[in-house]
């Protein structure tokens, strides 16, 4: 830690917790052939690790959201290829913050008449929630810090970091972006 960033969950701890989630999901969805729908782009590392810890048959699909306006509104920019009607759908999200994205998404998917609709999020920013939205499975409860790594980005960067990092001074990201990835991969110094 050098005052600008701090590793809050290491890669090994992420994988351990994700496999616990995978075991729970495997038991809950046994025999139901669920569709796991990854919300692009942040959920990519999470869903890739999660499905390798799920040992009951399932399918995987993705959708991409776009944000517009100033109130965090979202629309589906790229839809799933699989029809969700009558299916057990499990949304796979990187992080739930205010809950606005997830509640919009749930509304959008509900009208497609899935047999069931649940969400697994790797991270739950509990103190920031402004919409009461169901979240059936979550990896970690976190506070109000801005996180990057393991799928989470800052201006398109840092999704590739193996662990999760809290950025303490957002205004300094411009200055540290040359050295930070090396530190996060364990090959640089602070
Ligand atoms: P919500 O609609 O719940 O407020 O926002 C969810 C979205 O906000 C996430 O999908 C993610 O794109 C973004 N977000 C929320 N908190 C963070 C964070 O700490 N780091 C990053 N990189 N994105 C975040």
PDB file of N, CA and C in Angstrom, residues 89 91 100-112 114 116-119 133-136:
ATOM      1  N   UNK A  89     -33.165 -18.511 -14.883  1.00  0.00           N
ATOM      2  CA  UNK A  89     -32.127 -17.554 -15.278  1.00  0.00           C
ATOM      3  C   UNK A  89     -31.369 -17.085 -14.032  1.00  0.00           C
ATOM      4  N   UNK A  91     -28.623 -14.269 -13.272  1.00  0.00           N
ATOM      5  CA  UNK A  91     -27.823 -13.134 -13.748  1.00  0.00           C
ATOM      6  C   UNK A  91     -26.486 -13.123 -13.016  1.00  0.00           C
ATOM      7  N   UNK A 100     -29.555   0.362  -9.041  1.00  0.00           N
ATOM      8  CA  UNK A 100     -30.374   0.835 -10.170  1.00  0.00           C
ATOM      9  C   UNK A 100     -30.210  -0.052 -11.404  1.00  0.00           C
ATOM     10  N   UNK A 101     -28.971  -0.408 -11.712  1.00  0.00           N
ATOM     11  CA  UNK A 101     -28.717  -1.245 -12.891  1.00  0.00           C
ATOM     12  C   UNK A 101     -29.430  -2.582 -12.753  1.00  0.00           C
ATOM     13  N   UNK A 102     -29.247  -3.213 -11.600  1.00  0.00           N
ATOM     14  CA  UNK A 102     -29.842  -4.535 -11.408  1.00  0.00           C
ATOM     15  C   UNK A 102     -31.363  -4.470 -11.425  1.00  0.00           C
ATOM     16  N   UNK A 103     -31.938  -3.430 -10.840  1.00  0.00           N
ATOM     17  CA  UNK A 103     -33.411  -3.398 -10.835  1.00  0.00           C
ATOM     18  C   UNK A 103     -33.952  -3.167 -12.245  1.00  0.00           C
ATOM     19  N   UNK A 104     -33.266  -2.349 -13.049  1.00  0.00           N
ATOM     20  CA  UNK A 104     -33.701  -2.160 -14.442  1.00  0.00           C
ATOM     21  C   UNK A 104     -33.578  -3.464 -15.224  1.00  0.00           C
ATOM     22  N   UNK A 105     -32.471  -4.123 -15.012  1.00  0.00           N
ATOM     23  CA  UNK A 105     -32.221  -5.381 -15.717  1.00  0.00           C
ATOM     24  C   UNK A 105     -33.251  -6.451 -15.339  1.00  0.00           C
ATOM     25  N   UNK A 106     -33.554  -6.523 -14.058  1.00  0.00           N
ATOM     26  CA  UNK A 106     -34.549  -7.501 -13.604  1.00  0.00           C
ATOM     27  C   UNK A 106     -35.919  -7.232 -14.245  1.00  0.00           C
ATOM     28  N   UNK A 107     -36.265  -5.931 -14.314  1.00  0.00           N
ATOM     29  CA  UNK A 107     -37.542  -5.566 -14.958  1.00  0.00           C
ATOM     30  C   UNK A 107     -37.544  -6.006 -16.415  1.00  0.00           C
ATOM     31  N   UNK A 108     -36.431  -5.720 -17.090  1.00  0.00           N
ATOM     32  CA  UNK A 108     -36.301  -6.050 -18.510  1.00  0.00           C
ATOM     33  C   UNK A 108     -36.417  -7.568 -18.733  1.00  0.00           C
ATOM     34  N   UNK A 109     -35.773  -8.347 -17.857  1.00  0.00           N
ATOM     35  CA  UNK A 109     -35.769  -9.802 -18.067  1.00  0.00           C
ATOM     36  C   UNK A 109     -37.069 -10.457 -17.600  1.00  0.00           C
ATOM     37  N   UNK A 110     -37.721  -9.857 -16.615  1.00  0.00           N
ATOM     38  CA  UNK A 110     -38.965 -10.445 -16.086  1.00  0.00           C
ATOM     39  C   UNK A 110     -40.035 -10.550 -17.164  1.00  0.00           C
ATOM     40  N   UNK A 111     -40.096  -9.537 -18.057  1.00  0.00           N
ATOM     41  CA  UNK A 111     -41.159  -9.556 -19.070  1.00  0.00           C
ATOM     42  C   UNK A 111     -40.952 -10.694 -20.085  1.00  0.00           C
ATOM     43  N   UNK A 112     -39.778 -11.284 -20.069  1.00  0.00           N
ATOM     44  CA  UNK A 112     -39.543 -12.421 -20.979  1.00  0.00           C
ATOM     45  C   UNK A 112     -40.037 -13.751 -20.394  1.00  0.00           C
ATOM     46  N   UNK A 114     -39.183 -15.702 -17.643  1.00  0.00           N
ATOM     47  CA  UNK A 114     -38.336 -16.828 -17.226  1.00  0.00           C
ATOM     48  C   UNK A 114     -39.058 -17.622 -16.133  1.00  0.00           C
ATOM     49  N   UNK A 116     -37.646 -18.729 -13.452  1.00  0.00           N
ATOM     50  CA  UNK A 116     -37.169 -18.086 -12.225  1.00  0.00           C
ATOM     51  C   UNK A 116     -36.067 -17.108 -12.609  1.00  0.00           C
ATOM     52  N   UNK A 117     -35.851 -16.109 -11.752  1.00  0.00           N
ATOM     53  CA  UNK A 117     -34.842 -15.087 -12.032  1.00  0.00           C
ATOM     54  C   UNK A 117     -34.135 -14.720 -10.735  1.00  0.00           C
ATOM     55  N   UNK A 118     -32.843 -15.028 -10.690  1.00  0.00           N
ATOM     56  CA  UNK A 118     -32.038 -14.706  -9.514  1.00  0.00           C
ATOM     57  C   UNK A 118     -30.752 -14.033  -9.978  1.00  0.00           C
ATOM     58  N   UNK A 119     -30.016 -13.487  -9.012  1.00  0.00           N
ATOM     59  CA  UNK A 119     -28.755 -12.817  -9.341  1.00  0.00           C
ATOM     60  C   UNK A 119     -27.648 -13.302  -8.421  1.00  0.00           C
ATOM     61  N   UNK A 133     -33.361  -4.133  -4.103  1.00  0.00           N
ATOM     62  CA  UNK A 133     -33.455  -5.107  -5.183  1.00  0.00           C
ATOM     63  C   UNK A 133     -32.965  -6.470  -4.668  1.00  0.00           C
ATOM     64  N   UNK A 134     -33.662  -7.553  -5.039  1.00  0.00           N
ATOM     65  CA  UNK A 134     -33.225  -8.866  -4.533  1.00  0.00           C
ATOM     66  C   UNK A 134     -31.842  -9.250  -5.051  1.00  0.00           C
ATOM     67  N   UNK A 135     -31.024  -9.768  -4.170  1.00  0.00           N
ATOM     68  CA  UNK A 135     -29.688 -10.270  -4.554  1.00  0.00           C
ATOM     69  C   UNK A 135     -29.502 -11.596  -3.817  1.00  0.00           C
ATOM     70  N   UNK A 136     -29.688 -12.684  -4.550  1.00  0.00           N
ATOM     71  CA  UNK A 136     -29.772 -13.994  -3.899  1.00  0.00           C
ATOM     72  C   UNK A 136     -28.407 -14.555  -3.495  1.00  0.00           C
TER      73      UNK A 136
END
